[in-house]
Amino acid sequence: MKKVAIIGAGISGLFIANLFNRNPNYQVSIYEKNSSVALEEGYGVQLSVNSIKILNEIGFEKLQNNEKFNPEKINFYSSKSLKKICELDIANFNSEDCKYTTLKRSTLINFLKKDLREYIKTGYNISKIDQQDKQIKISFENGETIECDYLIISDGVFSKSKSLISKSETKPKYNNTLAIRGILTKSLESIDDKNISLFLGPDFHHVIYPVSPNGDLNFIAIMKYHLSEEDQKNYSLFSDNTFIKKVLHKIPLENKDFLDDLKELKIFPVFISGDFHKLQINNVHLIGDAFFAFPPSFAQGASQSIEGAYELFKSIGNNTESNFFKNRVKKTKMVNIRSKFNQFSFHLSNPLTTFARNILLKRLVKNKKFLESYLGKIYQN
Ligand SMILES: Cc1cc2nc3c(=O)[nH]c(=O)nc-3n(C[C@H](O)[C@H](O)[C@H](O)COP(=O)(O)OP(=O)(O)OC[C@H]3O[C@@H](n4cnc5c(N)ncnc54)[C@H](O)[C@@H]3O)c2cc1C
């Protein structure tokens, strides 16, 4: 039986652990640095059909219907005038069993960890990785060491394991944007709260979507914001009330009253990957944000984490691990270009270019060929 060690109990680590756990040829352990698995209680996540199809292989379709939602459209609005620009029918990519899904992150994490309780070890912060022949020896800050046949690194965008194994700092970059997250306690008159509402504004966009059929709405905004190098590292800044007030004041919306109805408001800097890192050791692999973190404007980070984890699991089983990196880079590049382009076009500020963008957008959301290429290529796997 092969021993598999997974570093980090986020979406990617938990998902791949489920796959290994269902196969009697592997013995899996997940090492998480925190004292518990973070549920990110309250906040939402969007999952496109590519990840739903894979999640169904571990029983996601059996999740109670009141715990997830299937929006059918993305409604685009101008955040200045609040006028609707156009709508995109995302249900077009759905099939009977695989539908574009929104849900609470806590629902997804609880689903992913439910069969893994005895294999998740919390309070394990990795400190050293050594390779001896085909065995990998891992040391943790709590003094424990373990040996395994496969090491899967899924410890997020700031991956310490990646730095340890590459023997150099592999730093992500600040995306020059802050994320503002919360739960809307009241629906807004101007929106269709059964679908995804995407408001496009200068240097800012925000998205509101339902996370369950009972009316809970997730709010997420991305705002261009300069932070000095020092401030980027100062995590206490993001819970400082003066800073939070300053950021909220800068939000370029005329009517901000609804922000008072936001629960669990959280502001944090968005970091993204600059490049890919090919590991030189055969039985050590990166997945999820540790492999590559995108700007969040295409809502694909979690879906790609799930897709990448699935591909890696399959390639380990088929002994085709050498193809995993090459294939994942190809898909990741496609997603990254779209994520960057979305952010650029969502944040246009010049009235003329905004006008042109809106006209183009109205056409593109109806253009089957374009949609097949821009979304279909990503949503299919
Ligand atoms: C604002 C925003 C909105 C987003 N919205 C969406 C969306 O709607 N849809 C979507 O698909 N994606 C979305 N994403 C992206 C998505 O959230 C991430 O891509 C995904 O959560 C990555 O999962 P992960 O498991 O790779 O990493 P993480 O969730 O970061 O998990 C890493 C885990 O590793 C642990 N860890 C860290 N260091 C160590 C260590 N040294 N030792 C042991 N354990 C360690 C951490 O504690 C954590 O539990 C969004 C991202 C942002 C920033």
Short mmCIF file of C-alpha atoms and ligand atoms in Angstrom, two decimals:
data_model
loop_
_atom_site.label_atom_id
_atom_site.label_comp_id
_atom_site.label_asym_id
_atom_site.label_seq_id
_atom_site.Cartn_x
_atom_site.Cartn_y
_atom_site.Cartn_z
CA MET A 1 0.00 0.00 0.00
CA LYS A 2 1.43 3.41 -1.02
CA LYS A 3 1.53 6.16 1.59
CA VAL A 4 0.28 9.56 0.41
CA ALA A 5 0.95 12.71 2.47
CA ILE A 6 -1.07 15.82 1.62
CA ILE A 7 0.02 19.21 2.96
CA GLY A 8 -2.91 21.60 3.50
CA ALA A 9 -6.61 20.87 4.10
CA GLY A 10 -8.14 23.40 1.68
CA ILE A 11 -10.42 22.53 -1.26
CA SER A 12 -7.64 20.96 -3.36
CA GLY A 13 -6.05 18.88 -0.57
CA LEU A 14 -9.37 17.61 0.77
CA PHE A 15 -10.65 16.74 -2.69
CA ILE A 16 -7.60 14.69 -3.71
CA ALA A 17 -7.63 13.02 -0.29
CA ASN A 18 -11.18 11.79 -1.03
CA LEU A 19 -10.01 10.26 -4.31
CA PHE A 20 -7.06 8.43 -2.70
CA ASN A 21 -9.20 7.38 0.24
CA ARG A 22 -11.58 5.54 -2.08
CA ASN A 23 -8.79 3.43 -3.50
CA PRO A 24 -7.48 0.54 -1.31
CA ASN A 25 -3.99 0.85 -2.86
CA TYR A 26 -3.32 4.08 -0.98
CA GLN A 27 -3.13 5.18 2.63
CA VAL A 28 -3.74 8.91 2.92
CA SER A 29 -2.92 11.51 5.62
CA ILE A 30 -3.62 15.24 5.43
CA TYR A 31 -1.43 17.61 7.42
CA GLU A 32 -2.95 21.01 8.21
CA LYS A 33 -1.02 23.78 9.98
CA ASN A 34 -4.05 25.32 11.70
CA SER A 35 -5.73 23.82 14.75
CA SER A 36 -8.87 23.12 12.70
CA VAL A 37 -9.93 23.03 9.05
CA ALA A 38 -11.02 26.55 8.05
CA LEU A 39 -14.67 26.53 7.02
CA GLU A 40 -14.72 30.18 5.87
CA GLU A 41 -18.19 30.20 7.45
CA GLY A 42 -20.74 32.24 5.60
CA TYR A 43 -18.86 33.11 2.42
CA GLY A 44 -19.81 31.66 -0.95
CA VAL A 45 -18.09 29.98 -3.86
CA GLN A 46 -19.15 29.46 -7.48
CA LEU A 47 -18.44 26.11 -9.10
CA SER A 48 -18.71 25.66 -12.84
CA VAL A 49 -19.78 22.40 -14.51
CA ASN A 50 -16.21 21.13 -15.01
CA SER A 51 -15.74 20.76 -11.25
CA ILE A 52 -19.33 19.62 -10.55
CA LYS A 53 -18.86 16.69 -12.94
CA ILE A 54 -15.76 15.60 -10.99
CA LEU A 55 -17.28 16.29 -7.55
CA ASN A 56 -20.21 14.04 -8.50
CA GLU A 57 -17.73 11.14 -8.62
CA ILE A 58 -17.47 11.44 -4.84
CA GLY A 59 -21.21 11.90 -4.26
CA PHE A 60 -21.71 15.69 -4.53
CA GLU A 61 -25.05 15.17 -6.31
CA LYS A 62 -26.39 13.66 -3.09
CA LEU A 63 -25.88 16.93 -1.19
CA GLN A 64 -29.26 18.23 -0.01
CA ASN A 65 -30.83 20.65 -2.48
CA ASN A 66 -31.34 23.28 0.22
CA GLU A 67 -27.55 23.45 0.65
CA LYS A 68 -26.73 24.53 -2.90
CA PHE A 69 -28.15 26.68 -5.66
CA ASN A 70 -28.16 26.56 -9.46
CA PRO A 71 -28.25 30.07 -10.94
CA GLU A 72 -29.05 30.10 -14.65
CA LYS A 73 -27.83 33.53 -15.68
CA ILE A 74 -25.18 36.12 -15.04
CA ASN A 75 -26.79 39.56 -15.21
CA PHE A 76 -24.31 42.31 -16.07
CA TYR A 77 -25.01 45.80 -14.69
CA SER A 78 -23.26 49.13 -14.80
CA SER A 79 -22.33 49.93 -11.20
CA LYS A 80 -22.71 53.65 -11.89
CA SER A 81 -26.21 53.74 -13.37
CA LEU A 82 -27.29 50.35 -11.95
CA LYS A 83 -28.80 49.72 -15.40
CA LYS A 84 -28.67 46.18 -16.73
CA ILE A 85 -26.28 45.82 -19.68
CA CYS A 86 -27.06 42.26 -20.75
CA GLU A 87 -27.33 38.68 -19.50
CA LEU A 88 -25.36 35.52 -20.08
CA ASP A 89 -27.11 32.16 -20.00
CA ILE A 90 -24.66 29.97 -18.04
CA ALA A 91 -27.22 27.13 -17.87
CA ASN A 92 -26.37 26.52 -21.54
CA PHE A 93 -23.33 24.59 -20.34
CA ASN A 94 -25.35 22.50 -17.88
CA SER A 95 -26.32 18.88 -18.33
CA GLU A 96 -28.92 16.90 -16.39
CA ASP A 97 -26.48 16.01 -13.56
CA CYS A 98 -23.93 18.83 -13.82
CA LYS A 99 -25.20 22.33 -13.22
CA TYR A 100 -23.39 25.60 -12.51
CA THR A 101 -23.58 25.74 -8.71
CA THR A 102 -23.23 28.34 -5.98
CA LEU A 103 -22.98 27.39 -2.32
CA LYS A 104 -21.45 28.32 0.99
CA ARG A 105 -17.75 27.49 1.25
CA SER A 106 -18.49 25.83 4.59
CA THR A 107 -20.96 23.47 2.87
CA LEU A 108 -18.32 22.45 0.33
CA ILE A 109 -15.57 22.00 2.96
CA ASN A 110 -17.89 20.01 5.27
CA PHE A 111 -18.84 17.79 2.34
CA LEU A 112 -15.16 17.25 1.42
CA LYS A 113 -14.02 16.43 4.93
CA LYS A 114 -16.92 14.23 6.08
CA ASP A 115 -15.22 10.91 5.18
CA LEU A 116 -11.73 12.06 6.15
CA ARG A 117 -12.02 12.94 9.83
CA GLU A 118 -9.59 10.24 11.03
CA TYR A 119 -7.00 11.13 8.36
CA ILE A 120 -6.79 14.91 8.93
CA LYS A 121 -4.03 15.88 11.33
CA THR A 122 -4.25 19.46 12.53
CA GLY A 123 -1.44 21.51 14.10
CA TYR A 124 1.12 20.19 11.58
CA ASN A 125 3.15 23.01 10.04
CA ILE A 126 5.69 21.57 7.59
CA SER A 127 9.32 22.53 8.22
CA LYS A 128 11.55 20.24 6.12
CA ILE A 129 11.34 17.90 3.12
CA ASP A 130 14.07 15.32 2.40
CA GLN A 131 14.20 12.72 -0.31
CA GLN A 132 15.86 9.35 0.27
CA ASP A 133 15.65 7.15 -2.84
CA LYS A 134 11.95 6.88 -3.58
CA GLN A 135 10.84 7.70 -0.03
CA ILE A 136 10.12 11.24 1.09
CA LYS A 137 10.76 12.29 4.67
CA ILE A 138 8.78 15.22 6.03
CA SER A 139 9.44 17.08 9.28
CA PHE A 140 6.95 19.30 11.07
CA GLU A 141 7.44 22.18 13.48
CA ASN A 142 5.85 20.10 16.28
CA GLY A 143 8.89 17.79 16.11
CA GLU A 144 7.20 14.87 14.33
CA THR A 145 8.57 13.30 11.15
CA ILE A 146 6.84 10.99 8.69
CA GLU A 147 7.76 9.07 5.54
CA CYS A 148 5.63 8.70 2.44
CA ASP A 149 5.72 7.48 -1.18
CA TYR A 150 3.89 10.49 -2.59
CA LEU A 151 3.85 14.07 -1.36
CA ILE A 152 1.00 16.29 -2.57
CA ILE A 153 1.51 19.98 -1.87
CA SER A 154 -1.78 21.87 -1.50
CA ASP A 155 -0.91 24.56 1.04
CA GLY A 156 -2.25 27.51 -0.92
CA VAL A 157 -0.90 30.58 -2.68
CA PHE A 158 1.84 31.25 -0.07
CA SER A 159 2.94 27.58 -0.21
CA LYS A 160 5.73 27.05 2.31
CA SER A 161 6.25 23.49 1.04
CA LYS A 162 6.93 24.84 -2.46
CA SER A 163 9.62 27.17 -1.07
CA LEU A 164 11.13 24.32 0.96
CA ILE A 165 11.34 21.94 -1.95
CA SER A 166 12.55 24.46 -4.49
CA LYS A 167 15.12 25.70 -1.96
CA SER A 168 14.25 29.25 -2.98
CA GLU A 169 11.50 31.73 -2.25
CA THR A 170 8.66 31.35 -4.74
CA LYS A 171 6.73 34.45 -3.90
CA PRO A 172 3.27 35.27 -5.29
CA LYS A 173 2.60 38.85 -6.46
CA TYR A 174 0.12 41.36 -5.07
CA ASN A 175 -2.60 41.70 -7.74
CA ASN A 176 -3.05 45.43 -6.95
CA THR A 177 -6.56 44.64 -5.78
CA LEU A 178 -8.33 44.15 -2.48
CA ALA A 179 -11.16 41.66 -2.07
CA ILE A 180 -14.14 42.79 0.01
CA ARG A 181 -16.30 39.92 1.13
CA GLY A 182 -19.51 39.62 3.13
CA ILE A 183 -23.01 38.24 3.37
CA LEU A 184 -25.94 40.40 2.34
CA THR A 185 -28.69 40.14 4.88
CA LYS A 186 -31.28 41.91 2.69
CA SER A 187 -31.85 41.52 -1.02
CA LEU A 188 -31.51 44.66 -3.15
CA GLU A 189 -34.51 45.91 -5.06
CA SER A 190 -32.50 46.37 -8.23
CA ILE A 191 -31.26 42.79 -8.54
CA ASP A 192 -32.60 39.43 -9.59
CA ASP A 193 -31.64 37.44 -6.50
CA LYS A 194 -32.18 34.05 -8.17
CA ASN A 195 -29.18 34.64 -10.42
CA ILE A 196 -25.66 36.06 -10.39
CA SER A 197 -25.44 39.86 -10.54
CA LEU A 198 -22.15 41.28 -11.78
CA PHE A 199 -21.70 45.06 -11.49
CA LEU A 200 -18.98 46.62 -13.62
CA GLY A 201 -17.47 49.85 -12.39
CA PRO A 202 -14.35 51.94 -12.74
CA ASP A 203 -11.42 50.12 -11.10
CA PHE A 204 -13.97 48.06 -9.20
CA HIS A 205 -16.46 45.26 -9.75
CA HIS A 206 -18.76 43.42 -7.41
CA VAL A 207 -20.75 40.23 -7.59
CA ILE A 208 -23.85 39.21 -5.64
CA TYR A 209 -25.15 35.66 -5.81
CA PRO A 210 -27.43 33.32 -3.85
CA VAL A 211 -25.70 30.50 -1.94
CA SER A 212 -28.84 28.53 -1.11
CA PRO A 213 -32.50 28.54 -2.10
CA ASN A 214 -33.47 30.28 1.17
CA GLY A 215 -32.22 33.70 0.14
CA ASP A 216 -28.68 34.00 1.60
CA LEU A 217 -26.66 36.25 -0.71
CA ASN A 218 -22.89 36.33 -1.02
CA PHE A 219 -21.20 39.67 -1.74
CA ILE A 220 -17.73 39.85 -3.22
CA ALA A 221 -16.03 42.96 -4.61
CA ILE A 222 -12.63 43.42 -6.18
CA MET A 223 -11.19 46.94 -5.99
CA LYS A 224 -7.98 48.31 -7.46
CA TYR A 225 -5.91 49.46 -4.50
CA HIS A 226 -2.27 50.39 -4.08
CA LEU A 227 -0.53 48.86 -1.08
CA SER A 228 3.11 49.46 -0.17
CA GLU A 229 5.29 46.34 0.13
CA GLU A 230 5.23 46.82 3.88
CA ASP A 231 1.40 47.02 4.01
CA GLN A 232 1.09 43.90 1.84
CA LYS A 233 2.85 41.94 4.57
CA ASN A 234 1.08 43.63 7.49
CA TYR A 235 -1.87 41.29 8.00
CA SER A 236 -3.15 43.15 11.09
CA LEU A 237 -3.89 46.11 8.79
CA PHE A 238 -6.81 44.23 7.24
CA SER A 239 -8.67 43.95 10.53
CA ASP A 240 -7.90 47.55 11.54
CA ASN A 241 -11.14 49.58 11.70
CA THR A 242 -9.57 52.80 10.38
CA PHE A 243 -8.21 50.94 7.35
CA ILE A 244 -11.56 49.17 6.74
CA LYS A 245 -13.40 52.54 6.89
CA LYS A 246 -10.87 54.08 4.48
CA VAL A 247 -11.33 51.23 1.99
CA LEU A 248 -15.15 51.34 2.21
CA HIS A 249 -15.04 55.10 1.71
CA LYS A 250 -13.04 54.60 -1.50
CA ILE A 251 -15.58 52.22 -3.06
CA PRO A 252 -16.69 54.01 -6.23
CA LEU A 253 -20.44 53.47 -5.81
CA GLU A 254 -22.99 56.26 -5.50
CA ASN A 255 -25.33 54.37 -3.20
CA LYS A 256 -23.38 52.46 -0.57
CA ASP A 257 -26.17 52.10 1.98
CA PHE A 258 -26.43 48.36 1.34
CA LEU A 259 -22.89 47.94 2.66
CA ASP A 260 -24.32 48.58 6.14
CA ASP A 261 -26.31 45.35 5.74
CA LEU A 262 -23.18 43.29 5.10
CA LYS A 263 -22.45 40.62 7.72
CA GLU A 264 -18.99 39.12 8.31
CA LEU A 265 -17.31 41.85 6.28
CA LYS A 266 -13.73 40.93 5.49
CA ILE A 267 -11.14 42.81 3.44
CA PHE A 268 -7.98 41.13 2.22
CA PRO A 269 -5.30 41.62 -0.44
CA VAL A 270 -5.41 39.36 -3.51
CA PHE A 271 -2.17 37.57 -4.36
CA ILE A 272 -1.60 35.72 -7.62
CA SER A 273 1.10 33.48 -9.09
CA GLY A 274 3.68 34.87 -11.48
CA ASP A 275 4.93 31.65 -13.01
CA PHE A 276 4.83 27.87 -12.93
CA HIS A 277 7.20 25.85 -10.86
CA LYS A 278 8.28 22.46 -12.19
CA LEU A 279 9.46 20.23 -9.37
CA GLN A 280 12.42 18.01 -10.11
CA ILE A 281 11.26 15.15 -7.90
CA ASN A 282 8.92 12.64 -9.56
CA ASN A 283 6.69 11.73 -6.64
CA VAL A 284 6.13 15.27 -5.32
CA HIS A 285 3.35 17.37 -6.91
CA LEU A 286 1.69 20.76 -6.53
CA ILE A 287 -2.06 21.30 -6.84
CA GLY A 288 -4.58 24.11 -6.22
CA ASP A 289 -3.35 27.63 -5.46
CA ALA A 290 0.09 26.17 -4.63
CA PHE A 291 0.30 25.12 -8.31
CA PHE A 292 -1.02 28.45 -9.59
CA ALA A 293 -3.31 31.18 -8.17
CA PHE A 294 -5.42 33.24 -10.59
CA PRO A 295 -6.97 36.70 -10.27
CA PRO A 296 -10.47 35.83 -8.96
CA SER A 297 -12.40 37.55 -11.82
CA PHE A 298 -13.24 34.31 -13.64
CA ALA A 299 -14.29 32.41 -10.47
CA GLN A 300 -12.19 29.41 -11.48
CA GLY A 301 -9.64 28.93 -8.64
CA ALA A 302 -11.63 26.31 -6.76
CA SER A 303 -12.91 24.61 -9.92
CA GLN A 304 -9.38 24.40 -11.32
CA SER A 305 -8.10 23.14 -7.94
CA ILE A 306 -10.61 20.28 -8.17
CA GLU A 307 -9.86 19.61 -11.84
CA GLY A 308 -6.06 19.62 -11.25
CA ALA A 309 -6.39 17.30 -8.24
CA TYR A 310 -8.45 14.87 -10.32
CA GLU A 311 -5.93 14.89 -13.18
CA LEU A 312 -3.06 14.26 -10.77
CA PHE A 313 -4.87 11.37 -9.09
CA LYS A 314 -5.58 9.78 -12.49
CA SER A 315 -2.00 10.25 -13.70
CA ILE A 316 -0.55 8.67 -10.54
CA GLY A 317 -2.87 5.67 -11.02
CA ASN A 318 -1.93 5.34 -14.71
CA ASN A 319 1.78 6.00 -14.19
CA THR A 320 1.61 9.02 -16.49
CA GLU A 321 2.74 11.55 -13.90
CA SER A 322 5.18 13.18 -16.30
CA ASN A 323 2.25 14.42 -18.44
CA PHE A 324 0.44 15.98 -15.49
CA PHE A 325 2.54 19.15 -15.29
CA LYS A 326 2.50 19.81 -19.05
CA ASN A 327 -1.29 19.36 -19.37
CA ARG A 328 -2.08 21.38 -16.25
CA VAL A 329 0.11 24.28 -17.40
CA LYS A 330 -1.76 24.35 -20.71
CA LYS A 331 -5.21 24.60 -19.09
CA THR A 332 -3.98 26.97 -16.37
CA LYS A 333 -2.62 29.38 -18.98
CA MET A 334 -6.02 29.43 -20.71
CA VAL A 335 -7.78 30.22 -17.44
CA ASN A 336 -5.21 32.81 -16.41
CA ILE A 337 -5.51 34.79 -19.65
CA ARG A 338 -9.32 34.90 -19.28
CA SER A 339 -9.12 35.84 -15.59
CA LYS A 340 -6.78 38.75 -16.36
CA PHE A 341 -8.84 39.86 -19.34
CA ASN A 342 -12.05 39.77 -17.28
CA GLN A 343 -10.50 41.93 -14.59
CA PHE A 344 -9.21 44.40 -17.18
CA SER A 345 -12.57 44.72 -18.94
CA PHE A 346 -14.66 44.74 -15.74
CA HIS A 347 -12.57 47.65 -14.39
CA LEU A 348 -12.54 49.99 -17.43
CA SER A 349 -12.91 53.60 -16.34
CA ASN A 350 -12.89 55.74 -19.49
CA PRO A 351 -16.54 56.50 -20.53
CA LEU A 352 -15.79 55.87 -24.22
CA THR A 353 -14.11 52.49 -23.73
CA THR A 354 -16.81 51.54 -21.21
CA PHE A 355 -19.48 52.38 -23.78
CA ALA A 356 -17.68 50.27 -26.42
CA ARG A 357 -17.22 47.40 -23.95
CA ASN A 358 -20.93 47.35 -23.14
CA ILE A 359 -21.90 47.21 -26.82
CA LEU A 360 -19.43 44.39 -27.43
CA LEU A 361 -20.56 42.53 -24.32
CA LYS A 362 -24.21 42.63 -25.47
CA ARG A 363 -23.14 40.93 -28.70
CA LEU A 364 -20.71 38.44 -27.23
CA VAL A 365 -23.15 36.99 -24.67
CA LYS A 366 -25.35 35.94 -27.61
CA ASN A 367 -22.53 34.68 -29.82
CA LYS A 368 -22.44 30.87 -29.56
CA LYS A 369 -19.05 30.50 -31.23
CA PHE A 370 -17.44 32.99 -28.89
CA LEU A 371 -19.04 31.45 -25.78
CA GLU A 372 -17.97 27.98 -26.82
CA SER A 373 -14.41 29.18 -27.12
CA TYR A 374 -14.24 31.56 -24.11
CA LEU A 375 -16.23 29.51 -21.58
CA GLY A 376 -16.84 26.11 -23.19
CA LYS A 377 -13.11 25.32 -23.50
CA ILE A 378 -12.70 25.92 -19.77
CA TYR A 379 -15.92 24.24 -18.64
CA GLN A 380 -15.21 21.03 -20.53
CA ASN A 381 -12.75 18.44 -19.23
C1 LIG B 1 -11.89 36.88 -3.43
C2 LIG B 1 -11.83 35.51 -3.99
C3 LIG B 1 -12.98 34.92 -4.50
C4 LIG B 1 -12.93 33.64 -5.06
N1 LIG B 1 -14.06 33.09 -5.56
C5 LIG B 1 -13.99 31.90 -6.20
C6 LIG B 1 -15.15 31.31 -6.79
O1 LIG B 1 -16.26 31.85 -6.72
N2 LIG B 1 -15.00 30.13 -7.48
C7 LIG B 1 -13.79 29.50 -7.57
O2 LIG B 1 -13.71 28.44 -8.24
N3 LIG B 1 -12.69 30.02 -6.97
C8 LIG B 1 -12.75 31.18 -6.28
N4 LIG B 1 -11.65 31.68 -5.68
C9 LIG B 1 -10.40 30.90 -5.66
C10 LIG B 1 -10.45 29.75 -4.64
O3 LIG B 1 -10.94 30.20 -3.39
C11 LIG B 1 -9.05 29.14 -4.45
O4 LIG B 1 -8.47 28.91 -5.70
C12 LIG B 1 -9.14 27.82 -3.70
O5 LIG B 1 -9.77 28.01 -2.45
C13 LIG B 1 -7.74 27.25 -3.50
O6 LIG B 1 -7.81 26.12 -2.67
P1 LIG B 1 -6.49 25.44 -2.15
O7 LIG B 1 -6.94 24.22 -1.41
O8 LIG B 1 -5.51 25.24 -3.24
O9 LIG B 1 -5.82 26.48 -1.13
P2 LIG B 1 -6.31 27.05 0.25
O10 LIG B 1 -7.79 27.14 0.30
O11 LIG B 1 -5.53 28.30 0.49
O12 LIG B 1 -5.90 25.95 1.33
C14 LIG B 1 -4.57 25.78 1.76
C15 LIG B 1 -4.57 25.03 3.09
O13 LIG B 1 -3.21 24.74 3.45
C16 LIG B 1 -2.98 25.10 4.81
N5 LIG B 1 -1.55 25.42 4.97
C17 LIG B 1 -0.91 26.57 4.61
N6 LIG B 1 0.39 26.49 4.92
C18 LIG B 1 0.60 25.29 5.49
C19 LIG B 1 1.75 24.64 6.03
N7 LIG B 1 2.95 25.26 6.08
N8 LIG B 1 1.64 23.37 6.53
C20 LIG B 1 0.41 22.74 6.52
N9 LIG B 1 -0.73 23.33 6.04
C21 LIG B 1 -0.64 24.58 5.51
C22 LIG B 1 -3.90 26.29 5.02
O14 LIG B 1 -4.15 26.53 6.39
C23 LIG B 1 -5.14 25.87 4.23
O15 LIG B 1 -6.01 25.08 5.01
C24 LIG B 1 -11.68 32.95 -5.10
C25 LIG B 1 -10.53 33.53 -4.58
C26 LIG B 1 -10.59 34.81 -4.03
C27 LIG B 1 -9.33 35.43 -3.49
#
